[in-house]
Short mmCIF file of C-alpha atoms in Angstrom, two decimals:
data_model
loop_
_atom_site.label_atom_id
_atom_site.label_comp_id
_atom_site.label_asym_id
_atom_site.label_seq_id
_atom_site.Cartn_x
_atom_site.Cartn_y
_atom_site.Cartn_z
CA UNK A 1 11.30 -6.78 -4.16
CA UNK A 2 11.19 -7.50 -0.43
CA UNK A 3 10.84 -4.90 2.20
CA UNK A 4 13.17 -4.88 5.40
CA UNK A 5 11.34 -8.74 6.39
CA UNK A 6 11.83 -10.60 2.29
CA UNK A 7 7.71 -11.09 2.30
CA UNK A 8 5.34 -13.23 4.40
CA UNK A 9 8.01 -15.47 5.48
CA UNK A 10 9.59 -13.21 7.88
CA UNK A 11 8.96 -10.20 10.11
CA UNK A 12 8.36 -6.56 8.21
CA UNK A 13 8.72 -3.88 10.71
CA UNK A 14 11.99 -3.97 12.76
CA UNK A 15 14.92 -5.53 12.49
CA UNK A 16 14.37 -9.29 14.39
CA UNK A 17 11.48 -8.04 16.66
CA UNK A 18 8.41 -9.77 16.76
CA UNK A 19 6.59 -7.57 14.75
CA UNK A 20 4.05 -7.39 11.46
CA UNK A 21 4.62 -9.33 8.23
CA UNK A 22 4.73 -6.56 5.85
CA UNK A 23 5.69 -6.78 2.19
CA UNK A 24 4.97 -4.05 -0.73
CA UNK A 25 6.10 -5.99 -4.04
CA UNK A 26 3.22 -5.14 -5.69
CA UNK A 27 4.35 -1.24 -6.00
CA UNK A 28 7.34 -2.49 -7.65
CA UNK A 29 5.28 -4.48 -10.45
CA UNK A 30 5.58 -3.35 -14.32
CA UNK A 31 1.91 -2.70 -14.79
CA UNK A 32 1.53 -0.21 -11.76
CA UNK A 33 4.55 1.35 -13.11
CA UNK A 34 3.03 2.29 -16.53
CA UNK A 35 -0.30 3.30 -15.03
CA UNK A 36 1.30 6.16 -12.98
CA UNK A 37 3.52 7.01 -16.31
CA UNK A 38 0.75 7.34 -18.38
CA UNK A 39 -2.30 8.62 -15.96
CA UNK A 40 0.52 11.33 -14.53
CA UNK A 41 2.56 11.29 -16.85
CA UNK A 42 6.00 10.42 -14.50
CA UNK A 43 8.84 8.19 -15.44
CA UNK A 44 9.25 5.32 -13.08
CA UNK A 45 12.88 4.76 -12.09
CA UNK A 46 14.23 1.58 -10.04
CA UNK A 47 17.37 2.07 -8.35
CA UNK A 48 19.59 -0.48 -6.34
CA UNK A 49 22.21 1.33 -4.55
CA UNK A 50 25.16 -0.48 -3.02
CA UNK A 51 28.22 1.50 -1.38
CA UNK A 52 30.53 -1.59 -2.93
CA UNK A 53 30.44 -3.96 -5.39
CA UNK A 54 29.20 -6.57 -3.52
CA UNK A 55 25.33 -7.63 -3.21
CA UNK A 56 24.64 -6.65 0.38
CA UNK A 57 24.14 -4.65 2.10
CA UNK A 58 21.94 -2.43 -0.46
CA UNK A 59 18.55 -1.10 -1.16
CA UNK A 60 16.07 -0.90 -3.89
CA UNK A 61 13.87 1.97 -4.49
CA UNK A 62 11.28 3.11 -7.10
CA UNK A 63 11.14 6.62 -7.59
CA UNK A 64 8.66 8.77 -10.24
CA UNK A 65 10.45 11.76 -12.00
CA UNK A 66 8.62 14.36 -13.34
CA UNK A 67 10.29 16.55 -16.88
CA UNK A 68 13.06 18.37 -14.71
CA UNK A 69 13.93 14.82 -13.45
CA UNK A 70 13.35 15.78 -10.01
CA UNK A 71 11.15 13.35 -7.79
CA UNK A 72 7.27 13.30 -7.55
CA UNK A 73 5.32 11.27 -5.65
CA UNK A 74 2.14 10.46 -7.80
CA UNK A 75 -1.23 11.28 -7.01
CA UNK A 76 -3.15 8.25 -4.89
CA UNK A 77 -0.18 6.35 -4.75
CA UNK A 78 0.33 5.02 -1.13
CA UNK A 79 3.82 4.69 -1.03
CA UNK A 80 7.05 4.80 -2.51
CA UNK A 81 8.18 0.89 -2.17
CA UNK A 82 11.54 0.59 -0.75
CA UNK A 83 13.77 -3.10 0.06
CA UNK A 84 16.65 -2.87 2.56
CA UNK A 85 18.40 -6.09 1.22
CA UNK A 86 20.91 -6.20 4.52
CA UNK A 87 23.91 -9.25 5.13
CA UNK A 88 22.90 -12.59 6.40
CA UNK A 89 23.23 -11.59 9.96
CA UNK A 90 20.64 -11.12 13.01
CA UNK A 91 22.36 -9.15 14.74
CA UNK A 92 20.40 -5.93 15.16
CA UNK A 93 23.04 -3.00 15.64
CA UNK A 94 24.79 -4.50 12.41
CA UNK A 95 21.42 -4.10 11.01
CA UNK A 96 20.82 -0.52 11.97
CA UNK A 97 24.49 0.33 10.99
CA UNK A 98 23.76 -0.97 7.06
CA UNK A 99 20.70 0.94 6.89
CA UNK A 100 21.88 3.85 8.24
CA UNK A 101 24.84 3.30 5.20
CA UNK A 102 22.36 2.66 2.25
CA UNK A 103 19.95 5.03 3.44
CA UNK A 104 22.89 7.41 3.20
CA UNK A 105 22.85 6.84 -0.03
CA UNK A 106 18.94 7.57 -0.94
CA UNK A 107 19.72 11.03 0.69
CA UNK A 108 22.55 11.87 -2.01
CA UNK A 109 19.99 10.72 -4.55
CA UNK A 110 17.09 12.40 -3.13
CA UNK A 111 19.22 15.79 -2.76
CA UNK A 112 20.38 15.59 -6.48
CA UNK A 113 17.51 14.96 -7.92
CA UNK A 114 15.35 17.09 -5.82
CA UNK A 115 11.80 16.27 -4.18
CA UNK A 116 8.78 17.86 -5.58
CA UNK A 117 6.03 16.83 -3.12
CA UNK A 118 5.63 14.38 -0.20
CA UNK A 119 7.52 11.05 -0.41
CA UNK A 120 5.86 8.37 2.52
CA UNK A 121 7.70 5.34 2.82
CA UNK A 122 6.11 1.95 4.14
CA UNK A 123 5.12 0.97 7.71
CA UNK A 124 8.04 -1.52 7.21
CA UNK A 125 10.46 1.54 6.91
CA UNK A 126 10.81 2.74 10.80
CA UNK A 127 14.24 5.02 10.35
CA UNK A 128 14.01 8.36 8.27
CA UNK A 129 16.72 9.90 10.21
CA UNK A 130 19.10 10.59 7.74
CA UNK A 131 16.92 12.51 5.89
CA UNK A 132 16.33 14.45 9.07
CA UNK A 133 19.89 14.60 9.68
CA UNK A 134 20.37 16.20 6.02
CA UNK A 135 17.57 19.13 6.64
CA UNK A 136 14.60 16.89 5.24
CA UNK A 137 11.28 17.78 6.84
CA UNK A 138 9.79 14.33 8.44
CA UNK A 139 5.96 13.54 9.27
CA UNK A 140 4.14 10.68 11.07
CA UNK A 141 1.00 9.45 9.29
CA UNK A 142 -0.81 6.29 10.40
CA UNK A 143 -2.35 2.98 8.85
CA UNK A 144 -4.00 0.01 9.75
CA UNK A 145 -2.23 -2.94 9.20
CA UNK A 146 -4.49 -6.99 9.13
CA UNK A 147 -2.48 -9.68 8.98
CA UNK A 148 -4.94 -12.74 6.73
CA UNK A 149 -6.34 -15.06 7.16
CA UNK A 150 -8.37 -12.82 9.09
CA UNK A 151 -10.71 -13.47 12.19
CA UNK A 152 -14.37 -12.48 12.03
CA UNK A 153 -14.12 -11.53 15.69
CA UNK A 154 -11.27 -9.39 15.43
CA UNK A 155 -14.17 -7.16 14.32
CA UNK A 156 -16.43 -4.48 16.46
CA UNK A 157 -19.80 -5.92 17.74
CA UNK A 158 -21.28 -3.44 15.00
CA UNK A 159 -19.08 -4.20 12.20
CA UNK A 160 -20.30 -7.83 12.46
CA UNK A 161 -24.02 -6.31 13.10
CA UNK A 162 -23.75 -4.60 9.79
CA UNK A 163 -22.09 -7.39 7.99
CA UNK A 164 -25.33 -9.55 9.12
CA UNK A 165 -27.77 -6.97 8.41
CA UNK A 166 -26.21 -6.36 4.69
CA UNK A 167 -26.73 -9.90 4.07
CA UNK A 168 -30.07 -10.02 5.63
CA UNK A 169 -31.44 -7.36 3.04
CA UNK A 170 -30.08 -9.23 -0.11
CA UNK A 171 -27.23 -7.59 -0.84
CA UNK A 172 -24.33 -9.82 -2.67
CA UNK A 173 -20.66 -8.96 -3.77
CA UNK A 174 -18.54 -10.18 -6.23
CA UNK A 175 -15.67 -9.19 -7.96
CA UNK A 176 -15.99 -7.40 -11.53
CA UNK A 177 -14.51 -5.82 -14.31
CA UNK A 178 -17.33 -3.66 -14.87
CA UNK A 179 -15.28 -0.33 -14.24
CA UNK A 180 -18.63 1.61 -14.57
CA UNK A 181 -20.02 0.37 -11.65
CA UNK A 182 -17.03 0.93 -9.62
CA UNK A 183 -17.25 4.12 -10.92
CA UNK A 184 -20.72 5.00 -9.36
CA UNK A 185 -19.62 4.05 -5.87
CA UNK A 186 -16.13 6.57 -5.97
CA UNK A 187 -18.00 9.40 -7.87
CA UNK A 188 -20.98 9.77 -5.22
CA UNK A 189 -18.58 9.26 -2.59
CA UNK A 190 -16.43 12.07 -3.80
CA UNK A 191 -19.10 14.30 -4.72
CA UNK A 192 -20.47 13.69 -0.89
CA UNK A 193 -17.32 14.32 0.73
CA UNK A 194 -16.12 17.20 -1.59
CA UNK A 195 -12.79 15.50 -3.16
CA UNK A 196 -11.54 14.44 -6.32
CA UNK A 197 -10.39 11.48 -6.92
CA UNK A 198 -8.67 12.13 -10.35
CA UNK A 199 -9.85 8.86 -11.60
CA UNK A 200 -12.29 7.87 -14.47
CA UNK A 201 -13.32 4.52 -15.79
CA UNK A 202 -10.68 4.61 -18.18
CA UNK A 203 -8.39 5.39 -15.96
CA UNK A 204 -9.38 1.92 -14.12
CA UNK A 205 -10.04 -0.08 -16.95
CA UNK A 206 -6.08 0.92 -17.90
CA UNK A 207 -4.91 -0.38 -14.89
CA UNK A 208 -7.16 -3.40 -14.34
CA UNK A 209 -5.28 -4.39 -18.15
CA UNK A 210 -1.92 -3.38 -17.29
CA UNK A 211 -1.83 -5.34 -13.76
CA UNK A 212 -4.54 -8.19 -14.88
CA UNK A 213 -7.62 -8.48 -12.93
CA UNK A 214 -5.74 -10.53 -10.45
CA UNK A 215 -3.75 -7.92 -9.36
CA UNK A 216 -5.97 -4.96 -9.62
CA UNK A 217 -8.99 -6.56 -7.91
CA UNK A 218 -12.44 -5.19 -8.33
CA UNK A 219 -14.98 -5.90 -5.27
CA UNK A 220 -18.90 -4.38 -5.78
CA UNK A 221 -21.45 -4.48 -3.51
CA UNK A 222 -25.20 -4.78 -5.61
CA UNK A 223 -28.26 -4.20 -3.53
CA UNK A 224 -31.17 -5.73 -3.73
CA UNK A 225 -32.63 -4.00 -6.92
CA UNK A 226 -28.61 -4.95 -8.95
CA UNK A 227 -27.85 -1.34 -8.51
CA UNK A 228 -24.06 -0.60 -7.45
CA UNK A 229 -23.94 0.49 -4.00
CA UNK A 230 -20.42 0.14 -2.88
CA UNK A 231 -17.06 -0.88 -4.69
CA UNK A 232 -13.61 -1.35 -3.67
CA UNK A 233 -10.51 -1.81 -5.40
CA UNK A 234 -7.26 -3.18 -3.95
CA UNK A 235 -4.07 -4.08 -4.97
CA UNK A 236 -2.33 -7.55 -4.23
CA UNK A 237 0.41 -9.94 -5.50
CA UNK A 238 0.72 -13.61 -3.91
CA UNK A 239 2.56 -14.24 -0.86
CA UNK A 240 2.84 -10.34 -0.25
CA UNK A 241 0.61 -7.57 1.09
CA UNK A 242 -2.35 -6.25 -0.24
CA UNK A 243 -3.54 -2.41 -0.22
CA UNK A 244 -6.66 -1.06 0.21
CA UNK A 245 -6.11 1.26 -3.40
CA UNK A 246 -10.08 3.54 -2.92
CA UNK A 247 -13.00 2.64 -2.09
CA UNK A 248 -16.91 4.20 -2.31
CA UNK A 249 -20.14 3.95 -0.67
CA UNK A 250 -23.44 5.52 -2.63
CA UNK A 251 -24.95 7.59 0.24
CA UNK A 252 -28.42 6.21 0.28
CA UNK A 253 -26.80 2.22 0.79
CA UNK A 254 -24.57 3.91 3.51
CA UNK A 255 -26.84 2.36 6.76
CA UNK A 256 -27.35 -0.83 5.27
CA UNK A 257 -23.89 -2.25 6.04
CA UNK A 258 -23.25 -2.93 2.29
CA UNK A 259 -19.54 -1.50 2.68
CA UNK A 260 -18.76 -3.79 5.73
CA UNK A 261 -20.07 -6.94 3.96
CA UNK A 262 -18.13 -5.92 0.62
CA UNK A 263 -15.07 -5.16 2.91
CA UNK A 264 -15.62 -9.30 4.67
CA UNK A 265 -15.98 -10.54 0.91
CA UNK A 266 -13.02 -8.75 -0.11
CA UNK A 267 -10.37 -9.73 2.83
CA UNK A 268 -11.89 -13.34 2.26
CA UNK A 269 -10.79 -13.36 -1.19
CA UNK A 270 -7.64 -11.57 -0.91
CA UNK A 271 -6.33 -14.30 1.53
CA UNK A 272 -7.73 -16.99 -1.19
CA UNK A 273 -5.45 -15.33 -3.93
CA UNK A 274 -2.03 -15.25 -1.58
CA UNK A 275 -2.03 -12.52 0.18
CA UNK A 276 -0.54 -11.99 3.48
CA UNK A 277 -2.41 -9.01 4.83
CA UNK A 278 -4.29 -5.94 4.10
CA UNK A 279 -2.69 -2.52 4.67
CA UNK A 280 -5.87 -0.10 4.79
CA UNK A 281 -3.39 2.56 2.99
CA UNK A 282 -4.06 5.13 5.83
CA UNK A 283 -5.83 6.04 8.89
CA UNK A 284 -5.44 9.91 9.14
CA UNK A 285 -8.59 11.63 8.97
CA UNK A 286 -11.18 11.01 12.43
CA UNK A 287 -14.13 9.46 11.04
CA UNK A 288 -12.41 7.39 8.28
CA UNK A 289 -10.41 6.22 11.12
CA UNK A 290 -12.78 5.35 13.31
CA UNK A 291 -14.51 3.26 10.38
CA UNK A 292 -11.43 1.60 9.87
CA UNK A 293 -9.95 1.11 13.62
CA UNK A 294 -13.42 -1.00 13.93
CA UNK A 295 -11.81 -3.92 12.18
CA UNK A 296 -9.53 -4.49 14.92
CA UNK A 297 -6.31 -4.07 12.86
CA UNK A 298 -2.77 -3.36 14.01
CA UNK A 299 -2.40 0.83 14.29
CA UNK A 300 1.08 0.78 12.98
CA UNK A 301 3.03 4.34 11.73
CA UNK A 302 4.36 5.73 8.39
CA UNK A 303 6.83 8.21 7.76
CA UNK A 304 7.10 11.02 5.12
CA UNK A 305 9.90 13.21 4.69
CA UNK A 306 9.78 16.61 1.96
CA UNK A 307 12.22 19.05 1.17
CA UNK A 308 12.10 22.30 2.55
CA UNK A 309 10.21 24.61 -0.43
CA UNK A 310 7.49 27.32 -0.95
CA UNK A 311 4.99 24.00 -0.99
CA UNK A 312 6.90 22.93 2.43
CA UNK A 313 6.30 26.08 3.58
CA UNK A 314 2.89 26.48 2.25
CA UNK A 315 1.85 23.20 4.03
CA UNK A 316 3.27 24.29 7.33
CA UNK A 317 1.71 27.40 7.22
CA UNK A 318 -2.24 25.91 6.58
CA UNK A 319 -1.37 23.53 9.88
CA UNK A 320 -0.36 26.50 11.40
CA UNK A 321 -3.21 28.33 10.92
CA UNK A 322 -5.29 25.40 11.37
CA UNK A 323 -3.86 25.23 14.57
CA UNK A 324 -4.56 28.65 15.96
CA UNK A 325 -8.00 28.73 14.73
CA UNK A 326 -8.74 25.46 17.12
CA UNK A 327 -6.79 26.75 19.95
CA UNK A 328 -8.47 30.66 20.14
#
């Protein structure tokens, strides 16, 4: 399942501009699928919706219904993969004319069904209007998009520093399937940073078998002594894009540029198995931001559209707030 640009042969973002090569299939794959039905318990449904017969123009879409059937984004899932499959043509107001037809179309099935939570569509997806048009609430979030095989000195002077200094002080990487000591780098991260990821080595060892270790890829970063002291995984399929899934950093490895070397070994092997680029999978908080803006990476948007609710209205409300308290 291609999005708006059929893979890493073509353009992703736009219609015929020269623009990012973007491509998502590996949201669409069987394994993910059954890792977000049984970890949140969803059903995964793919739709293809055509306004005739014919083939084109149409898009696909996988949703996730909860028990009322109404549609629920699941919990660290970066997006909801979409394919505009348009007509064989280049022209580009022919092209914004068919997806403003089949996007049409999501609306009726996003108003039937209902929208529980936040639903953020790829970079690749630049047109929510009609959901704005039918009383959707839309949001801008950011990412950063790398196209591979990537260049070194694309990098920030200190990113390369680090990368150096890691390797200096004997620290290797290599991919694993020891889930364990994955699990060491996301659990002192999120104890550090006061979140949750929702995730235990189960949870990863489930996916890493559903998807195959080739899919679900599993980078750590062992100091000197073989302790873990930063992991990463990321999700990729060959000749598409590859997402930065979570990631972790023990706190007393953090100045030793462990995570930036891990991060070089990982975007290495990532273009060896296929992939086309690396989508960090957001960009929206300052200093994780900053961290990842000093890769050099495209800055490229993502849009998000929810249904006006009490958790709508909830959200609004905390920015609100937010807001005045920053502005008194």
């Amino acid at each position: 399942m291609g999005l708006l640009g059929y893979g890493c042969g073509s353009s992703g973002i736009g219609w015929g501009n020269e623009t990012l090569i973007m491509d998502y299939t590996v949201l669409t794959l069987d394994g993910w699928l059954e890792f977000n039905r049984r970890k949140w318990g969803l059903s995964p449904v793919k739709l293809r919706l055509s306004e005739s017969e014919s083939d084109r123009p149409a898009v696909e879409v996988v949703v996730y219904t909860d028990s009322k059937g109404r549609i629920k984004t699941p919990k660290i899932n970066p997006y909801m993969p979409v394919a505009f499959l348009p007509t064989d043509t280049r022209s580009v107001p022919r092209l914004e004319r068919q997806w403003l037809s089949v996007s049409e179309l999501m609306v009726k099935e996003f108003k039937e069904r209902g929208v529980v939570n936040a639903v953020s569509f790829p970079p690749s997806i630049v047109d929510v209007r009609p959901w704005k048009w039918a009383g959707f609430q839309a949001s801008v979030d950011y990412s950063f998009y790398m196209e591979l095989p990537y260049d070194d000195e694309a990098a920030d002077k200190r990113v390369r520093t680090k990368v150096r200094k890691a390797a200096k002080l004997g620290y290797r990487c290599e991919r694993t399937s020891q889930m364990s000591d994955v699990m060491e780098c996301l659990e002192d991260t999120a104890e550090r940073q006061e979140f949750d990821y929702r995730l235990g080595v189960e949870d990863l060892e489930m996916c890493q078998r559903l998807l195959g270790p080739d899919v679900l890829r599993a980078y750590v970063c062992y100091a000197p002594n073989g302790d873990a002291a930063s992991a990463r995984l990321a999700l990729t399929y060959p000749g598409t894009s590859a997402l930065g899934w979570v990631s972790g950093t023990k706190r007393d490895h953090l100045q030793d540029g462990c995570a930036q070397l891990l991060m070089s070994f990982g975007l290495e092997d990532l273009h060896s198995a296929g992939a086309c680029g690396f989508d960090w999978a957001g960009a929206n908080i300052p200093s994780v931001a900053a961290a990842k803006s000093a890769w050099g990476g495209k800055l490229v948007p993502f849009y998000s559209i929810m249904q006006p609710n009490v958790r709508a209205l909830a959200l609004y409300m905390r920015d609100f707030w937010r807001f005045i308290g920053q502005n008194r």
